Amino acid sequence: MGKFGKWLGAGAGFTLGGPIGAIIGFAVGSFIDGISVEDFVQEQQEYQKKTGGQPRRGRATSGDFEISLLILASVVIKSDGKIDKRELDYVRMYFVKMYGKERANHAFKLFNGIIKKQISTRQVCLQIRQYMSHATRLQLLHFLFGIAKADGQVTSVEEEEIRKIASYLYINEHDYSSIKAMFYDESDAAYKMLEIKKDSTNDEVKKAYRKMAKKHHPDKLQNLGEEHKEGAKEKFQKIQAAYEQIKKERGIS
């Protein structure tokens, strides 16, 4: 791991190259003391030699997830034309919880540079989509809704930006609506989380829960490390809570 990777505290992979690598290079060169663009370029070259320039699909590293998260978070935070301190605090809190204070501080220094960069959301998402598994992309989406909700509500502009990101990441409407429902207080939110209708039969409810529990199980993110499995538990627990709510309403044992 090069100087940049050691500084961040996680080995980055596919995010060292492409449009994401260009964004990180800008942030490193403009806003981070102690790490130079030369350090970052050296790490890019070392990674390319190791992989032959072709990182494995579906095998994103913890560092890749972290960097992708920072970039997409900056897109959502800026979408309504202002940078809300509560949303910034949410990002910082999330990173402290996931990675500890030292790594979170480094990540936030990087974030302060990223948020000043004009970003092509489509290009970034195409790169992420190429190398991240579906389960990992769903976790990114869950976090983005959490950021948008940090100031008390998800605005229509923020929701539209997250929907756009979801489409670029090849997250279908069912999955999108399920995750979105976790952040809205609606009468049918529990059903939307399980991707079913209110008139679904009890057997369909049970079948839907088993399917969703499998789809969102934290073990799906085990290649990213234990810290990300912990982060995925919140989403998994919301699925469980939705099922318990429906069972209680219907008197299902």
PDB file of C-alpha atoms in Angstrom:
ATOM      1  CA  MET A   1       0.000   0.000   0.000  1.00  0.00           C
ATOM      2  CA  GLY A   2       1.354   3.399  -1.004  1.00  0.00           C
ATOM      3  CA  LYS A   3       1.531   6.593   0.994  1.00  0.00           C
ATOM      4  CA  PHE A   4      -2.018   7.659   0.071  1.00  0.00           C
ATOM      5  CA  GLY A   5      -3.486   4.283   1.047  1.00  0.00           C
ATOM      6  CA  LYS A   6      -1.677   4.306   4.378  1.00  0.00           C
ATOM      7  CA  TRP A   7      -2.874   7.847   5.038  1.00  0.00           C
ATOM      8  CA  LEU A   8      -6.474   6.940   4.283  1.00  0.00           C
ATOM      9  CA  GLY A   9      -6.202   3.721   6.262  1.00  0.00           C
ATOM     10  CA  ALA A  10      -7.675   1.478   3.580  1.00  0.00           C
ATOM     11  CA  GLY A  11      -6.365  -0.082   0.399  1.00  0.00           C
ATOM     12  CA  ALA A  12      -8.113   1.452  -2.592  1.00  0.00           C
ATOM     13  CA  GLY A  13      -8.513  -0.514  -5.820  1.00  0.00           C
ATOM     14  CA  PHE A  14     -10.550   0.457  -8.862  1.00  0.00           C
ATOM     15  CA  THR A  15     -11.100   4.006  -7.533  1.00  0.00           C
ATOM     16  CA  LEU A  16      -7.426   4.784  -8.119  1.00  0.00           C
ATOM     17  CA  GLY A  17      -8.154   5.057 -11.832  1.00  0.00           C
ATOM     18  CA  GLY A  18     -10.778   6.464 -14.195  1.00  0.00           C
ATOM     19  CA  PRO A  19     -12.938   9.503 -13.408  1.00  0.00           C
ATOM     20  CA  ILE A  20     -12.888   8.723  -9.684  1.00  0.00           C
ATOM     21  CA  GLY A  21      -9.086   8.647  -9.671  1.00  0.00           C
ATOM     22  CA  ALA A  22      -9.076  12.070 -11.362  1.00  0.00           C
ATOM     23  CA  ILE A  23     -11.344  13.485  -8.646  1.00  0.00           C
ATOM     24  CA  ILE A  24      -9.159  12.065  -5.886  1.00  0.00           C
ATOM     25  CA  GLY A  25      -6.047  13.410  -7.587  1.00  0.00           C
ATOM     26  CA  PHE A  26      -7.615  16.885  -7.640  1.00  0.00           C
ATOM     27  CA  ALA A  27      -8.541  16.684  -3.954  1.00  0.00           C
ATOM     28  CA  VAL A  28      -5.118  15.379  -2.956  1.00  0.00           C
ATOM     29  CA  GLY A  29      -3.243  17.983  -4.946  1.00  0.00           C
ATOM     30  CA  SER A  30      -5.365  20.941  -3.892  1.00  0.00           C
ATOM     31  CA  PHE A  31      -6.527  20.361  -0.347  1.00  0.00           C
ATOM     32  CA  ILE A  32      -4.452  17.774   1.525  1.00  0.00           C
ATOM     33  CA  ASP A  33      -1.172  18.526   3.261  1.00  0.00           C
ATOM     34  CA  GLY A  34       1.358  15.754   3.610  1.00  0.00           C
ATOM     35  CA  ILE A  35       0.216  13.807   0.527  1.00  0.00           C
ATOM     36  CA  SER A  36       1.293  14.913  -2.933  1.00  0.00           C
ATOM     37  CA  VAL A  37      -0.119  14.160  -6.370  1.00  0.00           C
ATOM     38  CA  GLU A  38       3.143  12.291  -7.028  1.00  0.00           C
ATOM     39  CA  ASP A  39       2.396   9.988  -4.069  1.00  0.00           C
ATOM     40  CA  PHE A  40      -1.061   9.286  -5.465  1.00  0.00           C
ATOM     41  CA  VAL A  41       0.207   8.689  -9.011  1.00  0.00           C
ATOM     42  CA  GLN A  42       2.823   6.285  -7.669  1.00  0.00           C
ATOM     43  CA  GLU A  43       0.118   4.307  -5.908  1.00  0.00           C
ATOM     44  CA  GLN A  44      -1.962   4.235  -9.099  1.00  0.00           C
ATOM     45  CA  GLN A  45       1.017   2.837 -11.009  1.00  0.00           C
ATOM     46  CA  GLU A  46       1.746   0.215  -8.356  1.00  0.00           C
ATOM     47  CA  TYR A  47      -1.874  -0.908  -8.399  1.00  0.00           C
ATOM     48  CA  GLN A  48      -1.931  -1.155 -12.197  1.00  0.00           C
ATOM     49  CA  LYS A  49       1.196  -3.313 -12.182  1.00  0.00           C
ATOM     50  CA  LYS A  50      -0.323  -5.596  -9.562  1.00  0.00           C
ATOM     51  CA  THR A  51      -3.631  -6.068 -11.401  1.00  0.00           C
ATOM     52  CA  GLY A  52      -2.491  -5.699 -14.980  1.00  0.00           C
ATOM     53  CA  GLY A  53      -4.801  -2.705 -15.171  1.00  0.00           C
ATOM     54  CA  GLN A  54      -7.909  -4.855 -14.751  1.00  0.00           C
ATOM     55  CA  PRO A  55      -9.316  -4.931 -11.182  1.00  0.00           C
ATOM     56  CA  ARG A  56     -11.707  -7.790 -10.468  1.00  0.00           C
ATOM     57  CA  ARG A  57     -15.385  -7.084 -10.974  1.00  0.00           C
ATOM     58  CA  GLY A  58     -17.549  -7.282  -7.878  1.00  0.00           C
ATOM     59  CA  ARG A  59     -14.547  -7.214  -5.550  1.00  0.00           C
ATOM     60  CA  ALA A  60     -14.461  -3.621  -4.377  1.00  0.00           C
ATOM     61  CA  THR A  61     -12.250  -2.967  -1.368  1.00  0.00           C
ATOM     62  CA  SER A  62     -13.155  -1.116   1.804  1.00  0.00           C
ATOM     63  CA  GLY A  63     -11.206   1.853   0.440  1.00  0.00           C
ATOM     64  CA  ASP A  64     -13.160   1.771  -2.826  1.00  0.00           C
ATOM     65  CA  PHE A  65     -16.453   1.869  -0.940  1.00  0.00           C
ATOM     66  CA  GLU A  66     -15.222   4.691   1.258  1.00  0.00           C
ATOM     67  CA  ILE A  67     -14.054   6.852  -1.638  1.00  0.00           C
ATOM     68  CA  SER A  68     -17.193   6.178  -3.705  1.00  0.00           C
ATOM     69  CA  LEU A  69     -19.295   7.114  -0.701  1.00  0.00           C
ATOM     70  CA  LEU A  70     -17.481  10.417  -0.243  1.00  0.00           C
ATOM     71  CA  ILE A  71     -17.947  11.382  -3.885  1.00  0.00           C
ATOM     72  CA  LEU A  72     -21.644  10.480  -4.099  1.00  0.00           C
ATOM     73  CA  ALA A  73     -22.273  12.118  -0.709  1.00  0.00           C
ATOM     74  CA  SER A  74     -20.831  15.371  -2.078  1.00  0.00           C
ATOM     75  CA  VAL A  75     -23.200  15.157  -5.061  1.00  0.00           C
ATOM     76  CA  VAL A  76     -26.269  14.743  -2.850  1.00  0.00           C
ATOM     77  CA  ILE A  77     -25.236  17.424  -0.356  1.00  0.00           C
ATOM     78  CA  LYS A  78     -24.723  19.992  -3.135  1.00  0.00           C
ATOM     79  CA  SER A  79     -27.880  19.032  -5.057  1.00  0.00           C
ATOM     80  CA  ASP A  80     -30.123  21.584  -3.334  1.00  0.00           C
ATOM     81  CA  GLY A  81     -27.677  24.437  -3.948  1.00  0.00           C
ATOM     82  CA  LYS A  82     -26.396  24.710  -0.381  1.00  0.00           C
ATOM     83  CA  ILE A  83     -24.101  22.747   1.924  1.00  0.00           C
ATOM     84  CA  ASP A  84     -25.989  21.968   5.136  1.00  0.00           C
ATOM     85  CA  LYS A  85     -23.832  21.540   8.232  1.00  0.00           C
ATOM     86  CA  ARG A  86     -26.171  18.831   9.535  1.00  0.00           C
ATOM     87  CA  GLU A  87     -25.518  16.772   6.437  1.00  0.00           C
ATOM     88  CA  LEU A  88     -21.765  17.259   6.762  1.00  0.00           C
ATOM     89  CA  ASP A  89     -21.994  16.248  10.425  1.00  0.00           C
ATOM     90  CA  TYR A  90     -23.902  13.110   9.411  1.00  0.00           C
ATOM     91  CA  VAL A  91     -21.129  12.109   7.005  1.00  0.00           C
ATOM     92  CA  ARG A  92     -18.486  12.704   9.679  1.00  0.00           C
ATOM     93  CA  MET A  93     -20.494  10.818  12.330  1.00  0.00           C
ATOM     94  CA  TYR A  94     -21.002   7.886   9.979  1.00  0.00           C
ATOM     95  CA  PHE A  95     -17.301   7.646   9.209  1.00  0.00           C
ATOM     96  CA  VAL A  96     -16.291   7.891  12.866  1.00  0.00           C
ATOM     97  CA  LYS A  97     -18.763   5.123  13.705  1.00  0.00           C
ATOM     98  CA  MET A  98     -17.547   2.921  10.852  1.00  0.00           C
ATOM     99  CA  TYR A  99     -13.810   3.523  10.828  1.00  0.00           C
ATOM    100  CA  GLY A 100     -12.788   5.245  14.033  1.00  0.00           C
ATOM    101  CA  LYS A 101     -11.774   8.851  14.570  1.00  0.00           C
ATOM    102  CA  GLU A 102      -8.338   8.852  12.906  1.00  0.00           C
ATOM    103  CA  ARG A 103      -9.432   7.276   9.624  1.00  0.00           C
ATOM    104  CA  ALA A 104     -12.615   9.385   9.649  1.00  0.00           C
ATOM    105  CA  ASN A 105     -10.559  12.570  10.005  1.00  0.00           C
ATOM    106  CA  HIS A 106      -8.476  11.616   6.987  1.00  0.00           C
ATOM    107  CA  ALA A 107     -11.599  10.777   5.003  1.00  0.00           C
ATOM    108  CA  PHE A 108     -13.136  14.120   5.842  1.00  0.00           C
ATOM    109  CA  LYS A 109     -10.024  15.986   4.696  1.00  0.00           C
ATOM    110  CA  LEU A 110     -10.426  14.208   1.385  1.00  0.00           C
ATOM    111  CA  PHE A 111     -14.140  15.019   1.391  1.00  0.00           C
ATOM    112  CA  ASN A 112     -13.435  18.740   1.828  1.00  0.00           C
ATOM    113  CA  GLY A 113     -11.510  18.623  -1.434  1.00  0.00           C
ATOM    114  CA  ILE A 114     -13.993  16.434  -3.281  1.00  0.00           C
ATOM    115  CA  ILE A 115     -16.939  18.687  -2.450  1.00  0.00           C
ATOM    116  CA  LYS A 116     -15.221  21.594  -4.236  1.00  0.00           C
ATOM    117  CA  LYS A 117     -14.832  19.611  -7.462  1.00  0.00           C
ATOM    118  CA  GLN A 118     -17.361  19.623 -10.305  1.00  0.00           C
ATOM    119  CA  ILE A 119     -18.372  15.984 -10.716  1.00  0.00           C
ATOM    120  CA  SER A 120     -19.932  14.027 -13.565  1.00  0.00           C
ATOM    121  CA  THR A 121     -22.328  11.817 -11.614  1.00  0.00           C
ATOM    122  CA  ARG A 122     -22.921   9.546 -14.581  1.00  0.00           C
ATOM    123  CA  GLN A 123     -19.227   8.838 -15.201  1.00  0.00           C
ATOM    124  CA  VAL A 124     -18.581   8.156 -11.521  1.00  0.00           C
ATOM    125  CA  CYS A 125     -21.567   5.813 -11.278  1.00  0.00           C
ATOM    126  CA  LEU A 126     -20.579   3.927 -14.425  1.00  0.00           C
ATOM    127  CA  GLN A 127     -17.182   3.236 -12.883  1.00  0.00           C
ATOM    128  CA  ILE A 128     -18.738   2.141  -9.584  1.00  0.00           C
ATOM    129  CA  ARG A 129     -21.264  -0.057 -11.368  1.00  0.00           C
ATOM    130  CA  GLN A 130     -18.525  -1.822 -13.282  1.00  0.00           C
ATOM    131  CA  TYR A 131     -16.753  -3.074 -10.177  1.00  0.00           C
ATOM    132  CA  MET A 132     -19.200  -3.065  -7.241  1.00  0.00           C
ATOM    133  CA  SER A 133     -21.650  -5.854  -6.484  1.00  0.00           C
ATOM    134  CA  HIS A 134     -25.384  -5.149  -6.406  1.00  0.00           C
ATOM    135  CA  ALA A 135     -25.486  -5.515  -2.603  1.00  0.00           C
ATOM    136  CA  THR A 136     -22.688  -2.962  -2.225  1.00  0.00           C
ATOM    137  CA  ARG A 137     -24.472  -0.496  -4.494  1.00  0.00           C
ATOM    138  CA  LEU A 138     -27.646  -0.886  -2.424  1.00  0.00           C
ATOM    139  CA  GLN A 139     -25.652  -0.006   0.683  1.00  0.00           C
ATOM    140  CA  LEU A 140     -24.353   3.146  -1.007  1.00  0.00           C
ATOM    141  CA  LEU A 141     -27.935   4.160  -1.797  1.00  0.00           C
ATOM    142  CA  HIS A 142     -29.044   3.590   1.804  1.00  0.00           C
ATOM    143  CA  PHE A 143     -26.303   5.879   3.067  1.00  0.00           C
ATOM    144  CA  LEU A 144     -27.206   8.621   0.574  1.00  0.00           C
ATOM    145  CA  PHE A 145     -30.792   8.703   1.818  1.00  0.00           C
ATOM    146  CA  GLY A 146     -29.424   8.937   5.365  1.00  0.00           C
ATOM    147  CA  ILE A 147     -27.419  12.019   4.392  1.00  0.00           C
ATOM    148  CA  ALA A 148     -30.400  13.674   2.725  1.00  0.00           C
ATOM    149  CA  LYS A 149     -32.567  12.992   5.793  1.00  0.00           C
ATOM    150  CA  ALA A 150     -29.944  14.375   8.224  1.00  0.00           C
ATOM    151  CA  ASP A 151     -31.534  17.847   8.190  1.00  0.00           C
ATOM    152  CA  GLY A 152     -34.965  16.422   8.988  1.00  0.00           C
ATOM    153  CA  GLN A 153     -36.374  15.801   5.535  1.00  0.00           C
ATOM    154  CA  VAL A 154     -35.420  14.579   2.091  1.00  0.00           C
ATOM    155  CA  THR A 155     -36.141  17.425  -0.306  1.00  0.00           C
ATOM    156  CA  SER A 156     -37.559  16.760  -3.761  1.00  0.00           C
ATOM    157  CA  VAL A 157     -34.279  17.950  -5.320  1.00  0.00           C
ATOM    158  CA  GLU A 158     -32.220  15.566  -3.164  1.00  0.00           C
ATOM    159  CA  GLU A 159     -34.601  12.696  -3.878  1.00  0.00           C
ATOM    160  CA  GLU A 160     -34.364  13.343  -7.602  1.00  0.00           C
ATOM    161  CA  GLU A 161     -30.537  13.333  -7.397  1.00  0.00           C
ATOM    162  CA  ILE A 162     -30.527  10.036  -5.486  1.00  0.00           C
ATOM    163  CA  ARG A 163     -32.987   8.546  -7.989  1.00  0.00           C
ATOM    164  CA  LYS A 164     -30.646   9.583 -10.804  1.00  0.00           C
ATOM    165  CA  ILE A 165     -27.699   7.973  -9.010  1.00  0.00           C
ATOM    166  CA  ALA A 166     -29.744   4.790  -8.521  1.00  0.00           C
ATOM    167  CA  SER A 167     -30.554   4.600 -12.222  1.00  0.00           C
ATOM    168  CA  TYR A 168     -26.884   5.068 -13.170  1.00  0.00           C
ATOM    169  CA  LEU A 169     -25.971   2.306 -10.689  1.00  0.00           C
ATOM    170  CA  TYR A 170     -28.522  -0.061 -12.285  1.00  0.00           C
ATOM    171  CA  ILE A 171     -30.645  -0.219  -9.140  1.00  0.00           C
ATOM    172  CA  ASN A 172     -34.183  -1.023 -10.249  1.00  0.00           C
ATOM    173  CA  GLU A 173     -37.351   0.757  -9.170  1.00  0.00           C
ATOM    174  CA  HIS A 174     -38.358  -1.974  -6.689  1.00  0.00           C
ATOM    175  CA  ASP A 175     -35.038  -1.817  -4.846  1.00  0.00           C
ATOM    176  CA  TYR A 176     -35.020   1.968  -5.001  1.00  0.00           C
ATOM    177  CA  SER A 177     -38.536   2.260  -3.543  1.00  0.00           C
ATOM    178  CA  SER A 178     -37.724  -0.270  -0.826  1.00  0.00           C
ATOM    179  CA  ILE A 179     -34.724   1.701   0.442  1.00  0.00           C
ATOM    180  CA  LYS A 180     -36.492   5.034   0.025  1.00  0.00           C
ATOM    181  CA  ALA A 181     -39.390   3.788   2.204  1.00  0.00           C
ATOM    182  CA  MET A 182     -36.955   3.320   5.093  1.00  0.00           C
ATOM    183  CA  PHE A 183     -36.664   7.109   5.334  1.00  0.00           C
ATOM    184  CA  TYR A 184     -40.300   8.160   4.886  1.00  0.00           C
ATOM    185  CA  ASP A 185     -43.165   7.920   7.378  1.00  0.00           C
ATOM    186  CA  GLU A 186     -45.882   6.589   5.101  1.00  0.00           C
ATOM    187  CA  SER A 187     -48.772   4.272   5.920  1.00  0.00           C
ATOM    188  CA  ASP A 188     -47.570   1.635   3.456  1.00  0.00           C
ATOM    189  CA  ALA A 189     -43.832   2.046   4.131  1.00  0.00           C
ATOM    190  CA  ALA A 190     -43.481  -1.441   5.630  1.00  0.00           C
ATOM    191  CA  TYR A 191     -44.984  -3.001   2.487  1.00  0.00           C
ATOM    192  CA  LYS A 192     -42.755  -0.938   0.217  1.00  0.00           C
ATOM    193  CA  MET A 193     -39.676  -2.077   2.164  1.00  0.00           C
ATOM    194  CA  LEU A 194     -40.663  -5.681   1.422  1.00  0.00           C
ATOM    195  CA  GLU A 195     -41.465  -4.770  -2.198  1.00  0.00           C
ATOM    196  CA  ILE A 196     -45.103  -5.912  -1.979  1.00  0.00           C
ATOM    197  CA  LYS A 197     -48.618  -4.412  -2.040  1.00  0.00           C
ATOM    198  CA  LYS A 198     -50.993  -3.977   0.884  1.00  0.00           C
ATOM    199  CA  ASP A 199     -53.344  -6.562  -0.629  1.00  0.00           C
ATOM    200  CA  SER A 200     -50.616  -9.247  -0.753  1.00  0.00           C
ATOM    201  CA  THR A 201     -51.545 -12.540   0.878  1.00  0.00           C
ATOM    202  CA  ASN A 202     -49.931 -13.689   4.131  1.00  0.00           C
ATOM    203  CA  ASP A 203     -47.931 -16.278   2.205  1.00  0.00           C
ATOM    204  CA  GLU A 204     -46.697 -13.577  -0.170  1.00  0.00           C
ATOM    205  CA  VAL A 205     -45.661 -11.449   2.828  1.00  0.00           C
ATOM    206  CA  LYS A 206     -43.622 -14.315   4.280  1.00  0.00           C
ATOM    207  CA  LYS A 207     -42.047 -15.093   0.915  1.00  0.00           C
ATOM    208  CA  ALA A 208     -41.178 -11.420   0.353  1.00  0.00           C
ATOM    209  CA  TYR A 209     -39.537 -11.157   3.766  1.00  0.00           C
ATOM    210  CA  ARG A 210     -37.352 -14.206   3.148  1.00  0.00           C
ATOM    211  CA  LYS A 211     -36.298 -12.753  -0.224  1.00  0.00           C
ATOM    212  CA  MET A 212     -35.510  -9.313   1.207  1.00  0.00           C
ATOM    213  CA  ALA A 213     -33.698 -10.694   4.247  1.00  0.00           C
ATOM    214  CA  LYS A 214     -31.452 -12.655   1.914  1.00  0.00           C
ATOM    215  CA  LYS A 215     -30.883  -9.665  -0.400  1.00  0.00           C
ATOM    216  CA  HIS A 216     -29.942  -7.269   2.413  1.00  0.00           C
ATOM    217  CA  HIS A 217     -28.113  -9.645   4.740  1.00  0.00           C
ATOM    218  CA  PRO A 218     -24.911  -8.039   6.119  1.00  0.00           C
ATOM    219  CA  ASP A 219     -22.880 -11.057   4.985  1.00  0.00           C
ATOM    220  CA  LYS A 220     -23.347  -9.796   1.426  1.00  0.00           C
ATOM    221  CA  LEU A 221     -20.743  -7.138   2.263  1.00  0.00           C
ATOM    222  CA  GLN A 222     -18.216  -9.396   3.958  1.00  0.00           C
ATOM    223  CA  ASN A 223     -15.572  -8.703   1.294  1.00  0.00           C
ATOM    224  CA  LEU A 224     -15.555  -5.051   2.462  1.00  0.00           C
ATOM    225  CA  GLY A 225     -14.664  -5.921   6.041  1.00  0.00           C
ATOM    226  CA  GLU A 226     -16.440  -6.116   9.381  1.00  0.00           C
ATOM    227  CA  GLU A 227     -16.972  -2.348   9.640  1.00  0.00           C
ATOM    228  CA  HIS A 228     -19.236  -2.436   6.584  1.00  0.00           C
ATOM    229  CA  LYS A 229     -21.137  -5.475   7.789  1.00  0.00           C
ATOM    230  CA  GLU A 230     -21.946  -3.466  10.897  1.00  0.00           C
ATOM    231  CA  GLY A 231     -23.149  -0.577   8.751  1.00  0.00           C
ATOM    232  CA  ALA A 232     -25.385  -2.929   6.761  1.00  0.00           C
ATOM    233  CA  LYS A 233     -27.127  -4.151   9.909  1.00  0.00           C
ATOM    234  CA  GLU A 234     -29.208  -0.957  10.135  1.00  0.00           C
ATOM    235  CA  LYS A 235     -30.773  -1.630   6.731  1.00  0.00           C
ATOM    236  CA  PHE A 236     -31.285  -5.302   7.553  1.00  0.00           C
ATOM    237  CA  GLN A 237     -32.950  -4.432  10.864  1.00  0.00           C
ATOM    238  CA  LYS A 238     -35.391  -2.091   9.101  1.00  0.00           C
ATOM    239  CA  ILE A 239     -36.455  -4.975   6.873  1.00  0.00           C
ATOM    240  CA  GLN A 240     -36.997  -7.124   9.953  1.00  0.00           C
ATOM    241  CA  ALA A 241     -38.957  -4.350  11.695  1.00  0.00           C
ATOM    242  CA  ALA A 242     -41.184  -3.894   8.626  1.00  0.00           C
ATOM    243  CA  TYR A 243     -42.004  -7.611   8.627  1.00  0.00           C
ATOM    244  CA  GLU A 244     -42.783  -7.607  12.350  1.00  0.00           C
ATOM    245  CA  GLN A 245     -45.071  -4.598  11.895  1.00  0.00           C
ATOM    246  CA  ILE A 246     -47.039  -6.301   9.126  1.00  0.00           C
ATOM    247  CA  LYS A 247     -47.287  -9.531  11.119  1.00  0.00           C
ATOM    248  CA  LYS A 248     -48.633  -7.618  14.115  1.00  0.00           C
ATOM    249  CA  GLU A 249     -51.181  -5.729  12.002  1.00  0.00           C
ATOM    250  CA  ARG A 250     -52.391  -8.956  10.390  1.00  0.00           C
ATOM    251  CA  GLY A 251     -52.087 -11.224  13.407  1.00  0.00           C
ATOM    252  CA  ILE A 252     -49.640 -13.527  11.594  1.00  0.00           C
ATOM    253  CA  SER A 253     -47.810 -15.900  13.882  1.00  0.00           C
TER     254      SER A 253
END
